PDB file of C-alpha atoms in Angstrom:
ATOM      1  CA  MET A   1      26.954-105.328  70.820  1.00  0.00           C
ATOM      2  CA  ARG A   2      30.431-104.283  69.554  1.00  0.00           C
ATOM      3  CA  SER A   3      33.420-106.631  69.601  1.00  0.00           C
ATOM      4  CA  LEU A   4      36.580-105.754  71.488  1.00  0.00           C
ATOM      5  CA  TYR A   5      39.859-107.219  70.917  1.00  0.00           C
ATOM      6  CA  VAL A   6      42.884-106.493  73.314  1.00  0.00           C
ATOM      7  CA  LEU A   7      46.529-107.031  72.613  1.00  0.00           C
ATOM      8  CA  GLU A   8      48.675-106.307  75.645  1.00  0.00           C
ATOM      9  CA  LEU A   9      52.283-105.496  75.193  1.00  0.00           C
ATOM     10  CA  PRO A  10      53.956-104.891  78.663  1.00  0.00           C
ATOM     11  CA  ASP A  11      57.528-103.559  78.662  1.00  0.00           C
ATOM     12  CA  GLY A  12      58.487-104.246  82.184  1.00  0.00           C
ATOM     13  CA  ARG A  13      57.530-101.053  83.939  1.00  0.00           C
ATOM     14  CA  SER A  14      54.777 -99.836  81.605  1.00  0.00           C
ATOM     15  CA  ASN A  15      51.648-101.359  80.316  1.00  0.00           C
ATOM     16  CA  ILE A  16      50.400-100.340  76.820  1.00  0.00           C
ATOM     17  CA  VAL A  17      47.209-101.976  75.588  1.00  0.00           C
ATOM     18  CA  TYR A  18      45.688-101.577  72.077  1.00  0.00           C
ATOM     19  CA  ILE A  19      42.102-102.005  71.928  1.00  0.00           C
ATOM     20  CA  PHE A  20      40.465-102.584  68.618  1.00  0.00           C
ATOM     21  CA  SER A  21      36.894-101.523  68.340  1.00  0.00           C
ATOM     22  CA  ARG A  22      34.933-101.358  65.139  1.00  0.00           C
ATOM     23  CA  GLY A  23      38.280-101.217  63.201  1.00  0.00           C
ATOM     24  CA  ARG A  24      39.607 -98.292  65.353  1.00  0.00           C
ATOM     25  CA  ARG A  25      42.457 -98.575  67.732  1.00  0.00           C
ATOM     26  CA  VAL A  26      42.295 -96.816  71.094  1.00  0.00           C
ATOM     27  CA  ILE A  27      45.803 -96.819  72.977  1.00  0.00           C
ATOM     28  CA  GLN A  28      45.616 -97.237  76.748  1.00  0.00           C
ATOM     29  CA  ILE A  29      48.763 -96.292  78.666  1.00  0.00           C
ATOM     30  CA  ARG A  30      49.166 -97.463  82.330  1.00  0.00           C
ATOM     31  CA  ARG A  31      52.245 -96.290  84.121  1.00  0.00           C
ATOM     32  CA  SER A  32      53.169 -96.019  87.825  1.00  0.00           C
ATOM     33  CA  ALA A  33      56.148 -95.329  90.125  1.00  0.00           C
ATOM     34  CA  ILE A  34      56.913 -95.036  93.766  1.00  0.00           C
ATOM     35  CA  VAL A  35      58.384 -91.844  94.896  1.00  0.00           C
ATOM     36  CA  ARG A  36      59.736 -90.385  98.211  1.00  0.00           C
ATOM     37  CA  HIS A  37      57.412 -87.429  97.975  1.00  0.00           C
ATOM     38  CA  SER A  38      53.957 -86.855  99.552  1.00  0.00           C
ATOM     39  CA  CYS A  39      50.735 -86.981  97.501  1.00  0.00           C
ATOM     40  CA  THR A  40      50.366 -83.305  98.037  1.00  0.00           C
ATOM     41  CA  ARG A  41      53.743 -82.484  96.495  1.00  0.00           C
ATOM     42  CA  MET A  42      53.188 -84.778  93.656  1.00  0.00           C
ATOM     43  CA  PHE A  43      49.650 -83.538  92.960  1.00  0.00           C
ATOM     44  CA  ASP A  44      50.826 -79.913  93.078  1.00  0.00           C
ATOM     45  CA  LEU A  45      53.562 -80.767  90.703  1.00  0.00           C
ATOM     46  CA  VAL A  46      51.368 -82.415  88.077  1.00  0.00           C
ATOM     47  CA  ASN A  47      48.448 -79.771  88.545  1.00  0.00           C
ATOM     48  CA  ASP A  48      50.967 -76.877  87.942  1.00  0.00           C
ATOM     49  CA  VAL A  49      50.208 -76.860  84.200  1.00  0.00           C
ATOM     50  CA  GLU A  50      51.698 -73.586  83.428  1.00  0.00           C
ATOM     51  CA  ALA A  51      55.193 -74.588  84.694  1.00  0.00           C
ATOM     52  CA  TYR A  52      55.338 -77.429  82.211  1.00  0.00           C
ATOM     53  CA  PRO A  53      57.211 -75.361  79.484  1.00  0.00           C
ATOM     54  CA  ARG A  54      59.927 -74.592  81.919  1.00  0.00           C
ATOM     55  CA  ARG A  55      60.129 -78.144  83.335  1.00  0.00           C
ATOM     56  CA  PHE A  56      59.731 -80.358  80.241  1.00  0.00           C
ATOM     57  CA  ASN A  57      61.133 -79.939  76.781  1.00  0.00           C
ATOM     58  CA  TRP A  58      58.250 -81.729  75.162  1.00  0.00           C
ATOM     59  CA  CYS A  59      55.948 -78.741  76.144  1.00  0.00           C
ATOM     60  CA  ALA A  60      56.036 -75.869  73.962  1.00  0.00           C
ATOM     61  CA  ASP A  61      53.360 -73.820  75.860  1.00  0.00           C
ATOM     62  CA  ALA A  62      50.735 -74.308  78.522  1.00  0.00           C
ATOM     63  CA  LYS A  63      47.875 -72.174  79.558  1.00  0.00           C
ATOM     64  CA  VAL A  64      45.139 -72.405  82.202  1.00  0.00           C
ATOM     65  CA  LEU A  65      42.028 -71.243  80.275  1.00  0.00           C
ATOM     66  CA  ALA A  66      39.487 -71.454  83.232  1.00  0.00           C
ATOM     67  CA  LEU A  67      39.870 -72.140  86.900  1.00  0.00           C
ATOM     68  CA  GLU A  68      37.228 -73.444  89.283  1.00  0.00           C
ATOM     69  CA  THR A  69      37.160 -74.620  92.896  1.00  0.00           C
ATOM     70  CA  GLU A  70      37.659 -78.230  91.825  1.00  0.00           C
ATOM     71  CA  ALA A  71      38.551 -78.070  88.212  1.00  0.00           C
ATOM     72  CA  LEU A  72      40.533 -76.408  85.516  1.00  0.00           C
ATOM     73  CA  ILE A  73      40.491 -76.155  81.768  1.00  0.00           C
ATOM     74  CA  ALA A  74      44.054 -76.179  80.350  1.00  0.00           C
ATOM     75  CA  ARG A  75      45.594 -76.075  76.812  1.00  0.00           C
ATOM     76  CA  LEU A  76      48.942 -77.825  76.206  1.00  0.00           C
ATOM     77  CA  ASP A  77      51.036 -77.366  73.047  1.00  0.00           C
ATOM     78  CA  LEU A  78      53.214 -80.479  72.784  1.00  0.00           C
ATOM     79  CA  ARG A  79      56.316 -80.989  70.719  1.00  0.00           C
ATOM     80  CA  LEU A  80      56.009 -84.314  68.815  1.00  0.00           C
ATOM     81  CA  GLY A  81      59.088 -84.508  66.846  1.00  0.00           C
ATOM     82  CA  ALA A  82      59.179 -81.548  64.312  1.00  0.00           C
ATOM     83  CA  MET A  83      55.544 -80.811  64.915  1.00  0.00           C
ATOM     84  CA  THR A  84      53.651 -78.957  67.637  1.00  0.00           C
ATOM     85  CA  GLN A  85      50.232 -80.218  68.653  1.00  0.00           C
ATOM     86  CA  SER A  86      47.540 -78.502  70.827  1.00  0.00           C
ATOM     87  CA  PHE A  87      44.919 -79.982  72.759  1.00  0.00           C
ATOM     88  CA  THR A  88      42.643 -78.754  75.664  1.00  0.00           C
ATOM     89  CA  THR A  89      41.326 -80.826  78.641  1.00  0.00           C
ATOM     90  CA  ARG A  90      39.026 -80.311  81.499  1.00  0.00           C
ATOM     91  CA  ASN A  91      40.773 -81.564  84.588  1.00  0.00           C
ATOM     92  CA  ILE A  92      38.607 -82.549  87.709  1.00  0.00           C
ATOM     93  CA  LEU A  93      40.598 -82.025  90.855  1.00  0.00           C
ATOM     94  CA  GLU A  94      40.358 -84.201  93.827  1.00  0.00           C
ATOM     95  CA  THR A  95      43.090 -82.818  95.919  1.00  0.00           C
ATOM     96  CA  PRO A  96      45.646 -84.485  96.667  1.00  0.00           C
ATOM     97  CA  HIS A  97      44.611 -87.911  95.303  1.00  0.00           C
ATOM     98  CA  ARG A  98      43.320 -87.593  91.730  1.00  0.00           C
ATOM     99  CA  ILE A  99      43.394 -85.384  88.592  1.00  0.00           C
ATOM    100  CA  ALA A 100      40.741 -86.683  86.133  1.00  0.00           C
ATOM    101  CA  MET A 101      41.182 -85.571  82.446  1.00  0.00           C
ATOM    102  CA  GLN A 102      38.524 -85.223  79.725  1.00  0.00           C
ATOM    103  CA  LEU A 103      39.155 -83.828  76.132  1.00  0.00           C
ATOM    104  CA  VAL A 104      37.569 -80.560  75.484  1.00  0.00           C
ATOM    105  CA  GLU A 105      39.242 -79.782  72.106  1.00  0.00           C
ATOM    106  CA  GLY A 106      41.994 -81.262  69.984  1.00  0.00           C
ATOM    107  CA  PRO A 107      43.143 -83.491  67.166  1.00  0.00           C
ATOM    108  CA  PHE A 108      41.899 -86.877  69.058  1.00  0.00           C
ATOM    109  CA  ARG A 109      38.947 -89.046  68.501  1.00  0.00           C
ATOM    110  CA  ALA A 110      39.315 -89.734  72.179  1.00  0.00           C
ATOM    111  CA  LEU A 111      41.243 -88.756  75.052  1.00  0.00           C
ATOM    112  CA  HIS A 112      40.607 -89.380  78.728  1.00  0.00           C
ATOM    113  CA  GLY A 113      42.459 -90.448  81.838  1.00  0.00           C
ATOM    114  CA  ALA A 114      43.623 -89.741  85.300  1.00  0.00           C
ATOM    115  CA  TRP A 115      46.652 -89.214  87.385  1.00  0.00           C
ATOM    116  CA  THR A 116      46.348 -90.831  90.886  1.00  0.00           C
ATOM    117  CA  PHE A 117      48.434 -90.276  94.054  1.00  0.00           C
ATOM    118  CA  THR A 118      48.313 -92.952  96.741  1.00  0.00           C
ATOM    119  CA  ALA A 119      49.982 -92.358 100.047  1.00  0.00           C
ATOM    120  CA  LEU A 120      52.424 -94.915 101.300  1.00  0.00           C
ATOM    121  CA  GLY A 121      52.677 -93.912 104.856  1.00  0.00           C
ATOM    122  CA  ASP A 122      55.487 -91.251 105.583  1.00  0.00           C
ATOM    123  CA  ALA A 123      57.751 -92.886 103.087  1.00  0.00           C
ATOM    124  CA  GLY A 124      56.099 -91.360 100.001  1.00  0.00           C
ATOM    125  CA  CYS A 125      53.378 -92.234  97.494  1.00  0.00           C
ATOM    126  CA  LYS A 126      52.512 -94.073  94.428  1.00  0.00           C
ATOM    127  CA  ILE A 127      51.934 -91.861  91.383  1.00  0.00           C
ATOM    128  CA  ALA A 128      50.112 -93.490  88.507  1.00  0.00           C
ATOM    129  CA  LEU A 129      48.862 -92.274  85.068  1.00  0.00           C
ATOM    130  CA  ALA A 130      46.091 -93.957  83.078  1.00  0.00           C
ATOM    131  CA  LEU A 131      45.498 -92.551  79.726  1.00  0.00           C
ATOM    132  CA  ASP A 132      43.314 -93.709  76.825  1.00  0.00           C
ATOM    133  CA  PHE A 133      43.592 -91.905  73.506  1.00  0.00           C
ATOM    134  CA  ASP A 134      43.263 -92.143  69.669  1.00  0.00           C
ATOM    135  CA  TYR A 135      44.130 -89.413  67.090  1.00  0.00           C
ATOM    136  CA  SER A 136      41.753 -88.449  64.234  1.00  0.00           C
ATOM    137  CA  GLY A 137      42.675 -87.119  60.751  1.00  0.00           C
ATOM    138  CA  LEU A 138      45.287 -87.840  58.078  1.00  0.00           C
ATOM    139  CA  MET A 139      48.261 -87.384  60.451  1.00  0.00           C
ATOM    140  CA  GLY A 140      46.523 -89.570  63.054  1.00  0.00           C
ATOM    141  CA  PRO A 141      49.092 -92.547  62.737  1.00  0.00           C
ATOM    142  CA  VAL A 142      52.129 -90.329  62.942  1.00  0.00           C
ATOM    143  CA  LEU A 143      50.747 -88.217  65.855  1.00  0.00           C
ATOM    144  CA  ARG A 144      49.580 -91.256  67.587  1.00  0.00           C
ATOM    145  CA  ALA A 145      53.093 -92.704  67.603  1.00  0.00           C
ATOM    146  CA  GLY A 146      54.589 -89.498  68.954  1.00  0.00           C
ATOM    147  CA  PHE A 147      52.069 -88.981  71.701  1.00  0.00           C
ATOM    148  CA  GLN A 148      52.171 -92.605  72.767  1.00  0.00           C
ATOM    149  CA  LYS A 149      56.055 -92.293  73.288  1.00  0.00           C
ATOM    150  CA  LEU A 150      55.569 -88.989  75.252  1.00  0.00           C
ATOM    151  CA  ALA A 151      52.757 -90.473  77.377  1.00  0.00           C
ATOM    152  CA  ASP A 152      54.651 -93.539  78.163  1.00  0.00           C
ATOM    153  CA  ARG A 153      57.451 -91.602  79.684  1.00  0.00           C
ATOM    154  CA  MET A 154      55.681 -88.838  81.409  1.00  0.00           C
ATOM    155  CA  VAL A 155      55.584 -90.545  84.868  1.00  0.00           C
ATOM    156  CA  ASP A 156      59.356 -91.024  84.938  1.00  0.00           C
ATOM    157  CA  GLU A 157      59.706 -87.391  83.879  1.00  0.00           C
ATOM    158  CA  PHE A 158      57.452 -86.043  86.668  1.00  0.00           C
ATOM    159  CA  CYS A 159      59.246 -88.259  89.182  1.00  0.00           C
ATOM    160  CA  ARG A 160      62.595 -86.772  88.074  1.00  0.00           C
ATOM    161  CA  GLU A 161      61.181 -83.325  88.210  1.00  0.00           C
ATOM    162  CA  ALA A 162      59.990 -83.930  91.825  1.00  0.00           C
ATOM    163  CA  ASP A 163      63.375 -85.175  92.906  1.00  0.00           C
ATOM    164  CA  ARG A 164      64.968 -82.105  91.398  1.00  0.00           C
ATOM    165  CA  ALA A 165      62.355 -79.604  92.782  1.00  0.00           C
ATOM    166  CA  TYR A 166      61.920 -81.040  96.276  1.00  0.00           C
ATOM    167  CA  ALA A 167      65.644 -82.071  96.898  1.00  0.00           C
TER     168      ALA A 167
END
């Protein structure tokens, strides 16, 4: 049985948890927000991967590599400081409530998570991101810090984009 130590560092609106397992650190990000947009609109915004470079300055490029009825495989090229880092995920789509992400390829030891969209009557919805990741390789500590900062602010950026797009 492996030992697991959790150090929780909440910052008010976000919850970042560091899990230490066998000497390695896996970062868990939990963010959520209430928006005045429907689950369908928020799901469509997050799922429109190829629009990310036009909408967000942290995304250098995005491509849908394969599209299935209830899944897609997408590659993102992220700007992390002066570096660009690419990775590919398989996203399982449960329209309009959930997008589950699993790493296919990239510089991570681990990456998985989900976007969820919970209806709040006619008033809007709750959007949430749960993301667990750890980088591998020599640049791991530098890339881990950059990706953590980006992931921690993604919910806010999607909410701002929804307000702009659906105003």
